[in-house]
Amino acid sequence: MSLDRTAVAKIAKLARLKMEPERLDAMTSELNSILSFVEELQSVNTDNIPPMTSVMPMKLRQREDEVTDGGKPDAVLKNAPQRQGDFYTVPKVVE
Amino acid sequence: MAIDPSTLTIAGALEGLAKKDFTSVELTQASIEAMQAARPLNAMITETPEKALEMAKASDARRAAGKAGLLEGIPLAIKDLFCTEGVLTTAASHILDGFKPAYESTATANLWQAGAVMLGKLNLDEFAMGSSNETSYYGPAINPWRAQDGTRLVPGGSSGGSAAAVAAGFALGATGTDTGGSIRQPASLCGITGIKPTYGRVSRWGIVAFASSLDQAGPMTRSVRDSALMLQAMAGFDPKDSTSVDTPVPDYAANLEAGVKGLRIGIPREYRMDGMNPEILALWEQGKAWLKDAGAEIVDIHLPHTHYALSAYYIVAPAEASSNLARYDGVRYGLRVPGKDLIEMYENTRGEGFGREVQRRIMIGTYVLSAGYYDAYYTKAQRVRTLIKKDFEQAFQRVDAILTPTAPNTAFPLGAKTDDPITMYLNDVFTVPVNLAGLPGMSLPAGMGADGLPWGLQLIGRPFDEATLLRVGRTVEKAANFTAKPTAWWRA
Amino acid sequence: MAEKDYIQGATGPWEIVIGMEVHAQVLSKSKLFSGASTVFGAEPNHQVSLVDAAMPGMLPVINKYCIEQAVRTGLGLKAQINLHSVFDRKNYFYADLPQGYQISQYKQPIVGEGKLLLDMPDGTTREIGITRLHLEQDAGKSLHDQSPRETFVDLNRSGVALMEIVSEPDMRNSEEAGLYLKKLRTILRYLGTCDGNMDEGSMRADVNVSVRRPGEGLGTRCEIKNVNSVRFVQQAIEYEARRQIEILEEGGQIDQETRLFDTGKGVTRSMRSKEEAHDYRYFPDPDLLPLELDGEWVNQIARGLPELPDEKKARFIEKLGLSPYDASVLVAEKESADFYEKVAKGRDGKLCANWVITEYFGLLNKSGQSMDDFVITAEKLGGLIDLISDNTISNRLAKDVFALMVETGKDAATIVEEKGMKQVTDTGAIEAVIDAVMAANADKVAEYRSGKDKLFGFFVGQTMKASGGKANPNAVNELLKKKLAG
C-alpha cells in the first residue's frame, strides 16, 4: 500500500496538523518508507490468533459511585491560554 | 567536607547520610553545583535548585526526627514527562509551553514520600518519541561520553537527559519511562543501569502518555542495588490507574546477593541478527560465560516472532499516540496559535506545537486506525503482539531470565541517524519485544568497545519477577565490574 | 403495515421508516470515569476533575454503579446482557471534547438485542426491536451566544455517563416515535436508571428517518441530531418525511447526512459544520481493560428489578379488571401507578381507576401542582370512594364533595357530615318525596299510566331534585316503579 500526496493531506486534516506543501512531500515519502517497513507483518500467519487486548491478565477494576473530585475550577482553568470568567474560550463555532 | 556526587551511589549516599558524614542539604548543594556545571550537556529542561534545597532541608529534619524514608535525602532528577505540581512540565514539546500541572504524578509522589529530593526536570525526546534525544524542542541532550576525537554523541533516548544526568554524576538517580526501550537503550549508550518494570507495576497516573499499553516508568541509576531501591519506592498499586496491578511490592534489595546458582538463563537465537557488530556478540558470549561461571544453566531458546516486533510496535505505538496526543489542542493548556476558526486554530497549534517526529507518528497512527485500514494494520499488529507474548510465555516455562544485547550499537554522533526514521527505529530492535509482551527488562553496562564507549546487556524477566531480574543483574554487574567513567569534559 | 400509515404523495403512497438512538443520562452521583459530581446546574467548570479536562497523564477509572445501571436498563428492555464488553475510543476534535476522543463502546456493547412494547391508543401493543445499548461519556457544553467572536466551553457535563439506546428501524409514523420515546422514558424512570428529564438534557434523541414505496427496501436515511422533546421529535419526523418525499417525487435523491431540527421554524436543516466526512478511528481504549461481568451479579440485579410498566399493566387488567387503555394511562408514570394502587387497595379497582383518571387527574392538572404537593392524598381519595361504595353518597354527589375536598382540604366524611349530604336510603322518607312529586304532577302520572314509559326518567329527575340529590338512586328507581304502577 502506498500513499500519495492527496491521501497524506487528508490524513493531516484528520489529525488536525497544518502541513506546508514542501513538508507534505517529505511526509509522503517518510510515511511510505515506514509503511513499506511494516509491510512484513502481512506475511505472519495470524489465523485464529486473537488481537491482544490487555498485556497483563487483569480484570477491569471498578470504583464506587462517590463524589470525590471536582469543585476546583482554578486547578482546571489556570493553564488555559484564553478564558472568560470560569469558561474556556475558543474561536466562535458556527453550527 | 567536599562531596563529589559523581563518586556516590544511592546506597552509598544513604550510608553517608545515616552516619552523618554529610547532610542532605550538603549533598543536594553539591549536586546542584554539579548540575549547573554540566549545563553543556543540556540534560535539564528545568532546574529547581530552590525547591531541591527546601526539600533537602525538610529531609534532614525528618532524618533528625528518626523518620527517614527509603530514599531519605537523595537528590534525583525527573524526566520531564512526569507531571510535577507547580513545576513546568513540557514533555520536551513546544505544545506544552508554560504548562504547570496542578498535580503530582503517582510515581514521583512516591519518591518524595520516600524522602527523595528533586533537582529538576530532565531533557528527553519530544513526548518520548525518539532514540537519541534529538527530537526535543529544547535541543538534544549530550552524552557525557565523547568519541575519541571529541565528537559529541547522543545519549540515546527517549530518556536521554536521564541517562546523561546519571552518567555525568550530578544526579544519583533519575526517573525514566520506557515505551520501546527508552530506559534501557540510553542506559546502554551512557554506561548506566536502568530497569523497565512489568507493565502495571509502576502507576502511569500523571505521566504524559505516549502509548498507553506500552508505557512504563522505571529507575535509571549507577548500580543494580540503586535500581532496586528506587524501584521499591516508585512501584505500587494505584487505584487511579486502571492498568495498575494490585499485588504487593516485594523487598527488591533483600535477595540481591543470592546469586544465580540453579537458575536457568535463556539465550534467544533470534537475537543474533545479520550484520551485527562483533563487539556486542562477543560481549553477549562473555555475559553467558559470567552467568555460567556463577552457577547458572545456559539454555538456548526460541523466540520465533522477534523479527516482527519492530513492525508491530511501529503500528501499535503510533496508533495509541495519535489518540493520546489529540488532547493537545490549544484549548485548555499549553500553546495556542490563533486561527480564523476553531479548526484552523487546532491545525496551527498542532502544526507548530509538535515537532517532525511526533507529527510523523501521529500521521502513521491516524492512518493505521482509519476506516478501511484498521484491520490490515492495527488488528494485525495486535495479533502479532499476541504471538510475541506467547513466544516469551513458552520460553519462560524453561528459563528464569533471558540474556540479550540491549542495543545494536554504542553511542553515535548527533545527526548520524536523523535523516531516515527507519535507521533510528532499528536502535530499539532488542528492547521493543519486551514492551510488546509487558515484561520487565533491564540494561546493565557490561563492557567497553574499541571506540571507548560503553555497551550494555539486557536481561528480561517473568512478569512481576523484578526480584529475580535484579538478582541476575547483580551477578552480571559483579562479574563485569564496569568502573569506567566519562571524563568531565563539560566542566572545562 | 396498515395503509392508513402511508403518506399520499403526488405520485402515490409512501411509507416512513424511523429508528431512534436515544442518549439517556445515567442516574449516578459521579461521572463514568471520574469522581466529579453529575448534579445539574452548577457554576461553569466547577464539576470538573482533571480527568474530565483531559490534563496530561490523567487516566479513567470506571464507575461500578454506572455499569450496574446499564445492566439494569438492559434487563428492563428484556435484552441480552453481554458479560464481555469493550470500551473504545471514538476519535474526533471538538472544543467541548477535551480528550480529542469519546470513550464509548463500538463493536462489543454491554447490552445486545432487546425489545420495547408500544401501548397503542386502541389498547393494542406493538413491539419495537432494541438493537443495543452501550455506555459512553457525554461531552462538555459549547455556548455560542455569549460573545460575538468566541465560543465558551463548560466541561461540567464532560464525562457524565450516558446510555445510548439504539432501536431497530421499526417505527412507521411520528405517533409511534412519540410513543416509543415516552415508553422508553417510563421504563427508565421505573428502573431509576435515568430521570428522563428532557428539559435538562437527560434524554436526547437522534432520529433516523427514511421513506420508501410500500413493500420496497429501505431508502437512504437522514439523521436528525439531538432532538430534546417528544413534540419536537414528532414535528421533525413529519417535516423530514415530507421533505424527502418531495425530493424523490421530483426525481432527486436523498443524501445520507446529519441534520438539525430548528425548533423555531419547525424545519430540519443540514449541519454544515459536520459536512467533512468523519472517520472516528475507533480502537479499544488502552487505558482500560475489557469489562468482564459476573453472571451471578447480573442475576442478582435481575432479581432486584422493580415491577415494570408492561407487567403492571397486565396485572391491572387481569387482577383489577381494568381496560387496557385505563391500565396504560395509570402505568405511564410510576408515581400514578403507585397512587392508584394505594387508592385501590381493598376497594373496587375499576371504580378507583375511573376516579383517579377522570376526577383526580382532572383537578390535579387544573391545580398545576405535583402529585406530592396536591392536597388530595391516596387516603383522602380512598375515603371518598368508600362513601360511594357504602351508598353514603351517590357518584354524582361525590364529584361535588371532591371539589370541596380540593377547596377546603377537608376529608370526604367531614364534608358530607357538615353539609348534610348523606344519601337518603330511608324508604319512608323517599316515599314521601315521591308522593309529593306525583301529587304535583298528576297529569304526567296519568300520561305515564296510559303508556308513555319515557316519562319515568322525568319522575326520577324530579325526585332526586326534590331530595336535594341525596336520595339513593336505586331506591328511587324501585319505589317509583312500584308507585307509578299504581
Coordinates of N, CA, C and O in Angstrom, one line a residue, chain C residues 136-185:
Chain C
E136 N -21.3 5.4 27.4 CA -20.3 6.3 26.8 C -20.3 7.6 27.6 O -21.1 7.8 28.5
Q137 N -19.2 8.4 27.4 CA -19.1 9.6 28.1 C -19.9 10.7 27.3 O -19.8 10.8 26.1
D138 N -20.4 11.6 28.1 CA -21.0 12.8 27.5 C -19.9 13.8 27.2 O -18.8 13.7 27.8
A139 N -20.1 14.8 26.3 CA -19.2 15.8 26.0 C -19.5 17.0 26.9 O -20.5 17.0 27.7
G140 N -18.7 18.0 26.9 CA -19.0 19.3 27.6 C -20.0 20.1 26.8 O -20.7 19.6 25.9
K141 N -20.1 21.3 27.2 CA -21.1 22.2 26.5 C -20.5 23.4 25.9 O -19.7 24.1 26.6
S142 N -20.8 23.7 24.6 CA -20.3 24.9 24.0 C -21.4 25.9 24.0 O -22.5 25.6 23.6
L143 N -21.1 27.1 24.4 CA -22.1 28.2 24.4 C -21.7 29.2 23.3 O -20.6 29.8 23.4
H144 N -22.6 29.3 22.3 CA -22.2 30.1 21.1 C -22.7 31.5 21.2 O -22.4 32.4 20.3
D145 N -23.6 31.8 22.2 CA -24.3 33.0 22.2 C -23.9 34.0 23.2 O -24.6 35.0 23.5
Q146 N -22.7 33.8 23.8 CA -22.3 34.6 24.9 C -21.4 35.8 24.5 O -21.2 36.7 25.2
S147 N -20.8 35.6 23.3 CA -19.9 36.6 22.8 C -19.9 36.6 21.3 O -20.1 35.5 20.7
P148 N -19.7 37.7 20.6 CA -19.8 37.7 19.2 C -18.7 37.0 18.5 O -18.8 36.5 17.4
R149 N -17.5 36.9 19.1 CA -16.4 36.2 18.4 C -15.9 34.9 19.0 O -15.1 34.3 18.5
E150 N -16.4 34.6 20.2 CA -15.9 33.4 20.8 C -17.0 32.5 21.2 O -18.2 32.8 21.4
T151 N -16.6 31.2 21.3 CA -17.5 30.2 21.9 C -17.0 29.9 23.3 O -15.8 29.7 23.5
F152 N -17.9 29.8 24.2 CA -17.5 29.5 25.6 C -17.6 28.0 25.9 O -18.6 27.4 25.4
V153 N -16.7 27.4 26.6 CA -16.7 26.0 26.9 C -16.9 25.7 28.3 O -16.1 26.2 29.1
D154 N -17.9 24.9 28.7 CA -18.1 24.5 30.1 C -18.0 22.9 30.1 O -18.7 22.3 29.4
L155 N -17.1 22.4 30.9 CA -16.9 21.0 30.9 C -17.7 20.2 32.0 O -17.4 19.1 32.3
N156 N -18.7 20.9 32.7 CA -19.4 20.2 33.7 C -20.0 18.9 33.3 O -20.0 17.9 34.0
R157 N -20.5 18.9 32.1 CA -21.1 17.6 31.6 C -20.1 16.6 31.1 O -20.4 15.4 30.9
S158 N -18.9 17.1 30.8 CA -17.9 16.2 30.2 C -17.6 15.0 31.1 O -17.2 15.2 32.3
G159 N -17.8 13.9 30.6 CA -17.6 12.6 31.3 C -18.8 12.0 32.0 O -18.7 11.0 32.6
V160 N -19.9 12.7 32.0 CA -21.1 12.2 32.6 C -21.5 10.9 31.8 O -21.4 10.9 30.6
A161 N -22.0 9.9 32.5 CA -22.3 8.6 31.9 C -23.6 8.7 31.1 O -24.6 9.2 31.6
L162 N -23.5 8.3 29.9 CA -24.7 8.2 29.0 C -25.0 6.7 28.6 O -24.0 6.0 28.5
M163 N -26.2 6.4 28.5 CA -26.6 5.1 27.8 C -27.1 5.5 26.4 O -28.0 6.3 26.3
E164 N -26.5 4.9 25.4 CA -27.1 5.1 24.1 C -27.9 3.9 23.8 O -27.4 2.8 23.7
I165 N -29.2 4.1 23.6 CA -30.1 3.0 23.3 C -30.6 3.1 21.9 O -31.2 4.1 21.5
V166 N -30.2 2.1 21.1 CA -30.5 2.2 19.7 C -31.7 1.2 19.3 O -31.7 0.1 19.8
S167 N -32.6 1.8 18.6 CA -33.8 0.9 18.2 C -33.6 0.4 16.8 O -32.8 0.9 16.0
E168 N -34.3 -0.6 16.5 CA -34.4 -1.1 15.1 C -35.2 0.0 14.3 O -36.0 0.7 14.9
P169 N -35.1 0.0 13.0 CA -36.0 0.9 12.2 C -37.4 0.4 12.1 O -37.9 0.1 11.0
D170 N -38.0 0.2 13.3 CA -39.3 -0.4 13.3 C -40.5 0.5 13.4 O -41.7 0.0 13.4
M171 N -40.3 1.8 13.5 CA -41.4 2.7 13.6 C -41.9 3.2 12.3 O -41.0 3.4 11.4
R172 N -43.2 3.5 12.1 CA -43.7 3.8 10.8 C -44.4 5.2 10.7 O -44.9 5.6 9.7
N173 N -44.5 5.9 11.9 CA -45.1 7.2 11.8 C -44.6 8.0 13.1 O -44.1 7.4 14.0
S174 N -44.9 9.3 13.0 CA -44.4 10.1 14.1 C -45.1 9.8 15.5 O -44.5 9.9 16.5
E175 N -46.3 9.3 15.4 CA -47.0 8.9 16.6 C -46.3 7.8 17.3 O -46.1 7.8 18.5
E176 N -45.9 6.8 16.5 CA -45.2 5.7 17.1 C -43.8 6.1 17.7 O -43.4 5.6 18.8
A177 N -43.2 7.0 17.0 CA -41.9 7.5 17.5 C -42.1 8.2 18.9 O -41.3 8.1 19.8
G178 N -43.2 9.0 19.0 CA -43.5 9.7 20.2 C -43.8 8.7 21.3 O -43.3 8.8 22.4
L179 N -44.6 7.6 21.0 CA -44.9 6.6 21.9 C -43.7 5.8 22.4 O -43.5 5.5 23.6
Y180 N -42.8 5.6 21.4 CA -41.5 4.9 21.8 C -40.7 5.7 22.8 O -40.3 5.2 23.8
L181 N -40.6 7.0 22.5 CA -39.8 7.8 23.4 C -40.5 7.9 24.8 O -39.8 7.8 25.8
K182 N -41.8 8.0 24.8 CA -42.5 8.1 26.1 C -42.4 6.8 26.9 O -42.1 6.8 28.1
K183 N -42.5 5.7 26.1 CA -42.4 4.4 26.8 C -41.0 4.1 27.4 O -40.9 3.6 28.5
L184 N -40.0 4.5 26.5 CA -38.6 4.3 27.0 C -38.4 5.1 28.3 O -37.8 4.6 29.2
R185 N -38.9 6.3 28.2 CA -38.7 7.2 29.4 C -39.4 6.6 30.6 O -38.8 6.6 31.7

